[in-house]
Amino acid sequence: MILTLIFTVILLYYLQHAFFYAKNAYRQYTYLRNFPGPPAKFPTGNVLDFGTNSFESTTVLLRWADEARAQGHNIMRVWIGLRPVVLPLNGEALKPILDSATELTKGEDYNFFISWLGLGLLLSTNEKWKSRRRMLTPTFHFAMLDGYVEKMDRHTQILLDILDGKVGKELDIYPFVKRCALDIICDTAMGTELDSQHDPDNPYVFAVGDFNELARDYMLTWYYWLAPVWFFTQRTRKMRLLDTLTTFTKKVIADRIEQHRTGELKFDDTNGKRKAFLDMLIEMKEANALTDEDIREEVDTFMFEGHDTTSSGIGWTLWCLATNPAAQEKACDEVHAVFGDSDRSIAVEDLKGMPYLEKVIKETLRIFPAVPQIQRKVQNDFKIGECTVPGGTDLMLAPYLVHRNEQVYPDRWSFDPERFNADLASTRHAYDYVPFSAGPRNCIGQRFAMYEEKLVVAWILRRFSLHTDRPMLSNMGGAETVLRPSLGVPVTLRRRQ
Ligand code: HEM
């Protein structure tokens, strides 16, 4: 009797869920069936048209976006199985969602990262996000960036020493840049020397790379979305990686808290002993604003957001310079005008200059945006122009589609940093260029990122010239958590005299 009762309650629970799911799915279907987009089949939608890897799916989505734009639309939808995803295709269509102060919830594809990053700044929403954002914004204030730049410079000089031994033959520079970016963020976020540049087999370094690969496999492999398949094939691997990642950060945090407690750490803005991001979080903890777990999720969030993105940005910039020698020469002349033949460190003041190099980085982020796409799940019916996107629908905001809009960027595949001259840029809609997103949930680390990119690229140009015989577009971008180059970044370095 009791068993029957329990069984009936469970059944009713699931039936109720199924009913609301079906009701919502039908509502989404009625709103979205007339949106422009590729024809879809029940029940797979457009999944089988995406190709077998991220390079193919990126090309396919751009083709659909071009077709929709050619018919005069600035929005389209695709179906991932029974789940609709709506894509704004230009700045005007992006603006309402990016500017919204209420639709702040991230889309479903972020859920994979919750077990690592918790509900830190990147993944939280509404009031929690607002209070975290208010609390963390000062940690990226100009004054804090000074200290971060010193650390960037030190780790980049290690990179140069390593690259010095590799001149004259083709090498994939991407993994070297990635390890440098990881050392930089580890030092700035946690005040800890990871030294992955000399110790690439460190388990933490390995786990960061492996977790990102696992996330990529999950996003691109539809059968992993079936819970039992995932459970029996990949769950153990994910748990093991999570254990390595969080054990490492928890230990660094515990050690640092202890050093604060004993007064062992003495900060001094003039002799390189500046505060790391973690030190500021520990001070907030002392004011009872954060718990140990809050600190961990923020540190891990910044570790994650703060190195894969910048290494993709730097990698693609080096690729664009190697494949566009005239731009490389011009950037090199500018760098030489600032530093001459000296070997001095790069300081914040230098990074506020070098306008041509900045345009090079911006044009690279246009064609090859390091964060190719982000998502929001709208909680209520949401208007974009004349269209209503029903509540519960995921919006994919994709810089790699918006930045490659021929109507806004004529001759879109030509690498032309002059597009970012102030007079030309001012003729475009501000949201036709959004590598760091925009509005209240934009990238909190964008100034940090631009400084790091400029610093690393400027140092490489001071020491080396970059060469390749391959054309720029032979290297395809795959839209994963970051934009991955299909060839890596294969260049030959020559020492500058
Ligand atoms: C080229 C480098 C970078 C690019 C292209 C980039 C891009 C972005 C984008 C597009 C978002 C919005 C994400 C979303 O709404 O889902 C974002 C958010 C964020 N970024 Fe970056 N990012 C870069 C570097 C960094 C760095 C270096 C840090 C930290 C040091 C950082 C920390 C964050 C954080 C914490 C958020 C979440 C902000 C919030 O939701 O309030 N990013 N970034």
XYZ file of C-alpha atoms and ligand atoms in Angstrom:
540
model
C 0.000 0.000 0.000
C 2.772 2.438 1.038
C 4.834 1.392 -1.998
C 1.903 2.100 -4.316
C 1.470 5.489 -2.714
C 5.176 6.372 -3.128
C 5.117 5.148 -6.703
C 2.009 7.268 -7.459
C 3.565 10.399 -5.952
C 6.773 9.932 -8.001
C 4.747 9.289 -11.137
C 2.610 12.388 -10.579
C 5.756 14.450 -9.992
C 7.283 13.389 -13.309
C 3.968 13.707 -15.158
C 3.634 17.262 -13.904
C 7.164 18.038 -15.129
C 6.485 16.427 -18.490
C 3.287 18.434 -18.807
C 5.013 21.778 -18.139
C 7.913 20.829 -20.423
C 5.532 19.955 -23.265
C 3.449 23.091 -22.683
C 6.538 25.307 -22.783
C 7.992 23.484 -25.809
C 4.712 23.945 -27.689
C 4.636 27.643 -26.775
C 8.230 28.089 -27.987
C 7.385 26.259 -31.180
C 4.362 28.464 -31.939
C 6.378 31.642 -31.405
C 9.518 30.534 -33.212
C 8.279 28.487 -36.157
C 8.087 31.608 -38.349
C 11.516 32.931 -37.374
C 14.073 32.794 -40.207
C 16.502 29.892 -40.000
C 17.465 26.620 -41.651
C 14.730 23.981 -42.136
C 14.685 21.579 -39.172
C 13.633 17.931 -38.798
C 11.742 16.430 -35.860
C 13.185 15.362 -33.379
C 16.846 16.160 -34.174
C 16.248 19.735 -35.358
C 19.452 20.990 -37.048
C 21.891 18.912 -34.987
C 22.816 16.590 -37.854
C 23.539 19.533 -40.201
C 26.243 20.965 -37.951
C 29.013 18.622 -39.135
C 31.253 16.552 -36.924
C 33.551 19.120 -35.313
C 33.623 22.733 -34.163
C 35.352 23.949 -37.360
C 32.537 22.590 -39.520
C 29.763 23.823 -37.223
C 31.291 27.324 -37.164
C 31.272 27.431 -40.981
C 27.728 26.073 -41.205
C 26.332 28.627 -38.738
C 28.025 31.486 -40.593
C 26.503 30.280 -43.870
C 23.008 30.237 -42.312
C 23.588 33.694 -40.814
C 24.682 35.048 -44.223
C 21.567 33.575 -45.841
C 19.283 35.146 -43.224
C 21.035 38.529 -43.520
C 20.799 38.394 -47.344
C 17.013 38.093 -46.914
C 16.974 41.220 -44.746
C 16.732 39.526 -41.302
C 18.822 40.421 -38.286
C 17.803 37.430 -36.187
C 17.515 33.674 -36.804
C 16.753 30.477 -34.920
C 18.184 26.971 -35.009
C 16.923 23.831 -33.255
C 19.318 21.761 -31.162
C 17.037 18.737 -31.030
C 13.829 20.008 -29.412
C 15.608 22.996 -27.891
C 15.375 26.245 -29.878
C 18.266 28.716 -29.859
C 17.801 32.273 -31.160
C 20.736 34.199 -32.638
C 20.810 37.994 -33.061
C 22.857 38.733 -36.200
C 23.899 42.360 -35.837
C 24.542 45.052 -33.247
C 21.011 46.407 -33.383
C 19.538 42.987 -32.546
C 22.158 42.333 -29.834
C 21.554 45.608 -28.033
C 18.281 44.842 -26.172
C 19.607 41.662 -24.569
C 23.098 42.952 -23.799
C 21.673 46.122 -22.258
C 19.009 44.339 -20.233
C 19.401 44.837 -16.478
C 16.984 41.983 -15.737
C 17.709 39.207 -18.261
C 21.055 38.209 -16.776
C 20.710 34.436 -16.591
C 23.257 32.370 -18.514
C 22.201 29.677 -21.016
C 22.237 25.909 -20.521
C 25.683 25.311 -22.037
C 27.322 26.910 -18.998
C 25.944 24.241 -16.634
C 28.889 21.978 -17.366
C 31.162 24.420 -15.539
C 29.091 24.842 -12.362
C 30.756 21.861 -10.681
C 34.122 23.651 -11.069
C 33.352 27.371 -10.911
C 30.320 27.181 -8.637
C 28.046 30.195 -8.850
C 30.869 32.719 -9.025
C 30.767 35.934 -11.021
C 30.622 34.233 -14.416
C 27.733 31.870 -13.699
C 25.610 33.519 -10.997
C 22.555 35.637 -11.731
C 20.261 38.349 -10.358
C 20.997 39.627 -6.815
C 23.963 37.336 -6.140
C 25.629 38.402 -9.386
C 24.905 42.096 -8.728
C 26.487 42.074 -5.272
C 29.526 40.072 -6.471
C 30.021 42.378 -9.424
C 29.895 45.444 -7.146
C 32.377 43.804 -4.787
C 34.870 42.640 -7.442
C 34.889 45.629 -9.801
C 37.459 47.561 -7.683
C 39.903 44.627 -7.944
C 40.279 45.505 -11.641
C 40.720 49.191 -11.016
C 43.610 50.949 -12.820
C 45.669 51.071 -9.622
C 45.449 47.273 -9.239
C 46.436 46.713 -12.854
C 49.854 48.269 -12.220
C 50.790 45.344 -9.982
C 49.395 42.824 -12.437
C 51.498 44.287 -15.289
C 54.752 43.666 -13.394
C 53.843 39.992 -13.089
C 52.856 39.814 -16.768
C 56.232 41.247 -17.752
C 58.193 38.767 -15.648
C 56.440 35.680 -17.024
C 56.663 36.978 -20.607
C 60.423 37.330 -20.281
C 60.541 33.647 -19.328
C 58.539 32.891 -22.479
C 61.074 34.802 -24.581
C 63.977 32.854 -23.092
C 62.234 29.601 -23.968
C 61.416 30.783 -27.507
C 65.014 31.917 -27.992
C 65.982 28.260 -28.175
C 63.448 27.578 -30.917
C 64.259 30.102 -33.630
C 64.741 29.217 -37.294
C 62.280 26.344 -37.616
C 58.506 26.143 -37.657
C 56.915 25.647 -34.239
C 53.385 25.753 -32.889
C 53.723 28.744 -30.583
C 50.204 28.328 -29.137
C 51.007 25.912 -26.256
C 53.942 28.123 -25.196
C 51.706 31.203 -25.090
C 49.060 29.250 -23.202
C 51.453 28.200 -20.453
C 52.733 31.768 -20.171
C 49.141 33.049 -19.808
C 48.443 30.375 -17.190
C 51.494 31.412 -15.160
C 50.420 35.059 -15.411
C 46.879 34.449 -14.182
C 48.023 32.095 -11.436
C 50.429 34.733 -10.153
C 47.965 37.635 -10.458
C 44.890 35.754 -9.202
C 46.525 33.753 -6.412
C 49.991 35.210 -5.900
C 51.389 31.738 -6.653
C 54.204 30.692 -8.969
C 52.866 27.773 -10.972
C 55.828 27.876 -13.370
C 54.055 25.753 -15.950
C 56.471 27.144 -18.541
C 59.238 25.044 -16.980
C 56.946 22.346 -15.603
C 54.307 21.553 -18.250
C 53.548 18.158 -16.667
C 52.323 19.670 -13.395
C 48.998 17.872 -12.595
C 47.126 21.150 -12.177
C 48.272 22.408 -15.606
C 47.261 19.112 -17.109
C 43.853 19.174 -15.385
C 43.034 22.714 -16.592
C 43.682 21.673 -20.203
C 41.893 18.361 -19.831
C 38.791 19.860 -18.210
C 38.449 22.333 -21.084
C 38.796 19.492 -23.579
C 36.138 17.522 -21.754
C 33.809 20.539 -21.880
C 34.432 20.782 -25.610
C 33.670 17.083 -26.141
C 30.490 17.445 -24.095
C 29.267 20.426 -26.122
C 29.933 18.757 -29.460
C 28.809 15.190 -28.775
C 25.031 14.881 -28.658
C 24.939 11.415 -27.056
C 26.843 12.733 -24.016
C 23.751 14.826 -23.312
C 21.951 11.587 -22.412
C 22.587 11.340 -18.671
C 23.210 7.538 -18.511
C 25.758 7.654 -21.383
C 27.639 10.463 -19.656
C 27.416 8.774 -16.279
C 28.936 5.500 -17.445
C 31.584 6.933 -19.811
C 32.899 10.308 -18.630
C 31.652 11.084 -15.136
C 34.608 9.498 -13.323
C 37.086 11.393 -15.484
C 35.289 14.665 -14.743
C 35.254 13.970 -10.992
C 38.981 13.174 -11.024
C 39.819 16.399 -12.835
C 37.619 18.425 -10.510
C 39.377 16.903 -7.551
C 42.814 17.937 -8.900
C 41.617 21.442 -9.766
C 39.833 22.288 -6.548
C 42.362 20.590 -4.244
C 45.081 22.786 -5.714
C 43.189 26.074 -5.332
C 41.873 25.180 -1.870
C 45.428 24.542 -0.677
C 46.760 27.781 -2.174
C 43.898 29.682 -0.520
C 44.355 27.988 2.862
C 48.118 28.707 2.822
C 47.519 32.312 1.889
C 44.893 32.803 4.609
C 47.396 31.406 7.101
C 50.078 33.823 5.871
C 47.624 36.708 6.303
C 46.783 35.473 9.800
C 50.395 35.332 10.927
C 51.179 38.703 9.347
C 53.934 37.037 7.298
C 52.910 38.842 4.103
C 54.091 42.402 3.773
C 52.786 44.231 0.748
C 54.716 47.048 -0.785
C 53.737 48.789 -4.001
C 57.258 49.848 -4.786
C 59.285 46.661 -4.637
C 57.180 44.154 -6.519
C 55.355 42.750 -3.451
C 51.940 43.804 -4.595
C 48.630 42.258 -3.624
C 47.195 39.460 -5.736
C 43.460 39.215 -6.459
C 43.253 36.529 -3.750
C 44.672 38.916 -1.130
C 41.835 41.325 -1.805
C 39.294 38.504 -1.482
C 40.833 37.446 1.830
C 40.494 41.016 3.085
C 36.817 40.899 2.076
C 36.477 37.633 3.993
C 37.937 39.310 7.043
C 35.153 41.906 6.684
C 32.711 38.942 6.584
C 31.722 39.660 3.001
C 32.877 36.277 1.618
C 33.167 32.682 2.846
C 36.032 30.273 2.031
C 33.893 28.613 -0.646
C 32.976 32.032 -2.157
C 36.684 32.782 -2.435
C 37.379 29.445 -4.063
C 34.712 29.874 -6.725
C 35.898 33.376 -7.601
C 39.555 32.350 -7.770
C 38.677 29.392 -9.993
C 36.443 31.606 -12.150
C 39.284 34.035 -12.754
C 41.765 31.207 -13.360
C 39.412 29.807 -15.998
C 38.311 33.087 -17.652
C 41.712 34.693 -17.363
C 44.044 32.480 -19.368
C 42.354 30.453 -22.127
C 40.767 33.626 -23.487
C 43.938 35.713 -23.546
C 46.036 32.875 -24.997
C 43.527 32.469 -27.824
C 43.653 36.257 -28.391
C 47.472 36.342 -28.371
C 47.781 33.198 -30.504
C 45.478 34.573 -33.194
C 47.219 37.979 -33.122
C 50.596 36.327 -33.748
C 49.016 34.352 -36.564
C 47.539 37.489 -38.185
C 50.881 39.276 -37.914
C 52.777 36.352 -39.440
C 50.320 36.154 -42.356
C 50.129 39.939 -42.882
C 53.776 41.087 -43.068
C 52.926 44.739 -43.836
C 50.914 45.008 -40.595
C 53.723 43.227 -38.720
C 56.299 45.689 -40.031
C 54.169 48.663 -39.036
C 53.519 47.286 -35.550
C 57.206 46.493 -35.145
C 58.200 50.057 -36.139
C 55.805 51.401 -33.521
C 57.180 49.102 -30.817
C 60.737 50.014 -31.799
C 59.910 53.711 -31.549
C 58.869 53.141 -27.909
C 61.626 50.789 -26.712
C 64.473 51.280 -29.181
C 67.121 48.589 -28.660
C 66.722 48.539 -24.878
C 65.832 45.420 -22.897
C 63.830 47.291 -20.275
C 60.591 45.929 -18.853
C 57.254 47.040 -20.220
C 55.315 49.314 -17.869
C 51.662 50.337 -17.663
C 52.467 53.697 -19.254
C 53.845 51.903 -22.356
C 50.649 49.889 -22.621
C 48.512 53.016 -22.726
C 50.358 53.917 -25.952
C 51.111 51.822 -29.066
C 47.822 52.670 -30.844
C 48.622 50.693 -34.011
C 49.326 47.521 -32.040
C 46.011 48.059 -30.270
C 44.233 48.255 -33.638
C 45.980 45.034 -34.710
C 44.667 43.269 -31.600
C 41.171 44.673 -32.157
C 41.081 43.594 -35.795
C 42.261 40.126 -34.753
C 39.465 39.950 -32.168
C 37.055 40.972 -34.922
C 37.914 38.186 -37.362
C 38.902 35.646 -34.712
C 37.061 36.580 -31.483
C 38.673 34.719 -28.573
C 35.256 34.186 -26.961
C 33.245 33.242 -30.033
C 29.820 32.948 -28.419
C 27.990 33.481 -25.133
C 24.468 32.632 -24.024
C 21.525 33.992 -22.090
C 18.333 32.152 -21.165
C 15.497 34.693 -21.171
C 13.230 34.261 -18.159
C 10.316 36.240 -19.632
C 9.026 36.913 -23.135
C 11.623 39.223 -24.646
C 11.251 41.698 -27.530
C 13.996 42.067 -30.131
C 12.700 44.592 -32.673
C 9.349 43.267 -33.856
C 10.097 39.676 -32.766
C 9.106 38.160 -29.430
C 11.413 35.493 -28.041
C 9.360 33.352 -25.621
C 10.504 33.006 -21.991
C 12.720 29.956 -21.360
C 14.509 30.256 -24.727
C 18.309 30.342 -25.052
C 19.821 33.267 -26.956
C 23.230 32.691 -28.506
C 25.184 35.930 -28.802
C 27.960 35.141 -31.246
C 30.693 37.708 -31.939
C 32.061 35.436 -34.665
C 28.804 35.846 -36.616
C 28.252 39.540 -35.850
C 31.888 40.537 -36.550
C 31.832 38.801 -39.921
C 28.828 40.688 -41.250
C 29.717 41.831 -44.776
C 27.113 44.622 -44.555
C 29.078 46.198 -41.687
C 32.626 45.074 -42.483
C 33.079 45.194 -46.299
C 35.693 42.703 -47.558
C 35.246 41.027 -44.192
C 38.103 38.530 -44.486
C 40.787 41.107 -45.238
C 42.915 41.942 -42.201
C 42.733 45.718 -41.940
C 43.557 47.299 -38.548
C 42.599 50.720 -39.979
C 38.958 49.701 -39.606
C 39.473 50.736 -35.999
C 40.423 54.327 -36.821
C 38.084 56.467 -34.719
C 36.307 58.042 -37.729
C 35.463 54.654 -39.292
C 34.568 52.961 -36.013
C 32.119 55.751 -35.171
C 30.064 54.985 -38.312
C 29.232 51.485 -37.007
C 26.672 50.465 -34.386
C 28.601 50.161 -31.095
C 27.396 46.550 -30.648
C 28.600 45.446 -34.090
C 31.890 44.883 -32.277
C 31.548 43.027 -28.975
C 34.575 40.771 -28.296
C 34.204 41.452 -24.564
C 30.396 41.455 -24.651
C 28.746 44.740 -23.575
C 26.252 46.157 -21.107
C 26.098 45.303 -17.391
C 27.506 41.759 -17.828
C 30.466 42.678 -19.975
C 33.930 41.242 -19.355
C 35.288 42.520 -16.058
C 38.823 41.584 -17.136
C 38.893 43.350 -20.496
C 41.474 45.971 -19.552
C 43.631 43.269 -17.983
C 43.238 41.223 -21.182
C 44.187 44.081 -23.509
C 47.236 44.872 -21.356
C 48.353 41.265 -21.348
C 47.870 40.836 -25.094
C 49.693 44.064 -25.874
C 52.525 43.270 -23.500
C 53.154 39.721 -24.755
C 52.884 40.661 -28.448
C 55.051 43.778 -28.010
C 57.762 41.701 -26.286
C 57.675 39.074 -29.048
C 57.953 41.797 -31.716
C 60.895 43.381 -29.873
C 62.790 40.103 -29.941
C 61.584 38.190 -33.038
C 60.022 38.468 -36.471
C 57.261 35.970 -37.334
C 57.034 34.075 -40.625
C 54.841 31.583 -42.448
C 54.055 30.721 -46.075
C 50.477 29.732 -45.264
C 47.565 32.112 -45.904
C 45.683 33.560 -42.927
C 42.431 31.753 -43.692
C 44.071 28.320 -43.977
C 43.776 28.340 -40.181
C 40.127 27.854 -39.293
C 38.548 28.976 -36.020
C 36.484 26.424 -34.132
C 33.881 27.989 -31.821
C 34.427 26.133 -28.537
C 34.714 27.758 -25.086
C 37.366 29.823 -26.867
C 38.043 30.104 -30.612
C 40.485 27.280 -31.305
C 42.847 27.498 -34.321
C 42.617 24.328 -36.433
C 46.383 24.378 -37.165
C 47.529 25.740 -33.811
C 49.769 28.752 -34.490
C 52.558 27.397 -36.724
C 55.128 30.143 -37.279
C 58.878 30.425 -37.738
C 60.621 32.888 -35.448
C 63.750 34.787 -36.444
C 65.797 36.794 -33.993
C 65.671 40.546 -34.780
C 69.058 42.237 -34.980
C 40.852 38.250 -24.876
C 40.490 37.981 -23.641
C 39.075 37.947 -23.142
C 37.912 37.950 -23.831
C 37.721 37.963 -25.343
C 36.836 37.911 -22.859
C 35.502 37.927 -23.179
C 34.486 37.873 -22.257
C 33.099 37.839 -22.593
C 32.548 37.833 -24.005
C 32.401 37.783 -21.429
C 30.899 37.691 -21.266
C 30.589 36.259 -20.926
C 29.149 35.957 -20.823
O 28.301 36.846 -20.742
O 28.855 34.753 -20.792
C 33.351 37.787 -20.350
C 33.018 37.741 -19.012
C 33.932 37.648 -18.009
N 35.298 37.729 -18.129
Fe 36.333 37.939 -19.846
N 37.381 37.879 -21.611
C 38.733 37.919 -21.727
C 39.651 37.935 -20.696
C 39.332 37.919 -19.370
C 40.284 37.985 -18.305
C 41.780 38.145 -18.513
C 39.591 37.878 -17.141
C 40.085 37.887 -15.729
C 41.247 38.264 -15.361
C 38.190 37.758 -17.475
C 37.177 37.601 -16.562
C 35.837 37.568 -16.894
C 34.782 37.377 -15.915
C 34.963 37.147 -14.422
C 33.582 37.445 -16.617
C 32.180 37.362 -16.032
C 31.691 38.798 -15.820
C 30.266 38.889 -15.304
O 29.443 38.047 -15.645
O 30.001 39.853 -14.574
N 38.076 37.792 -18.839
N 34.620 37.836 -20.879
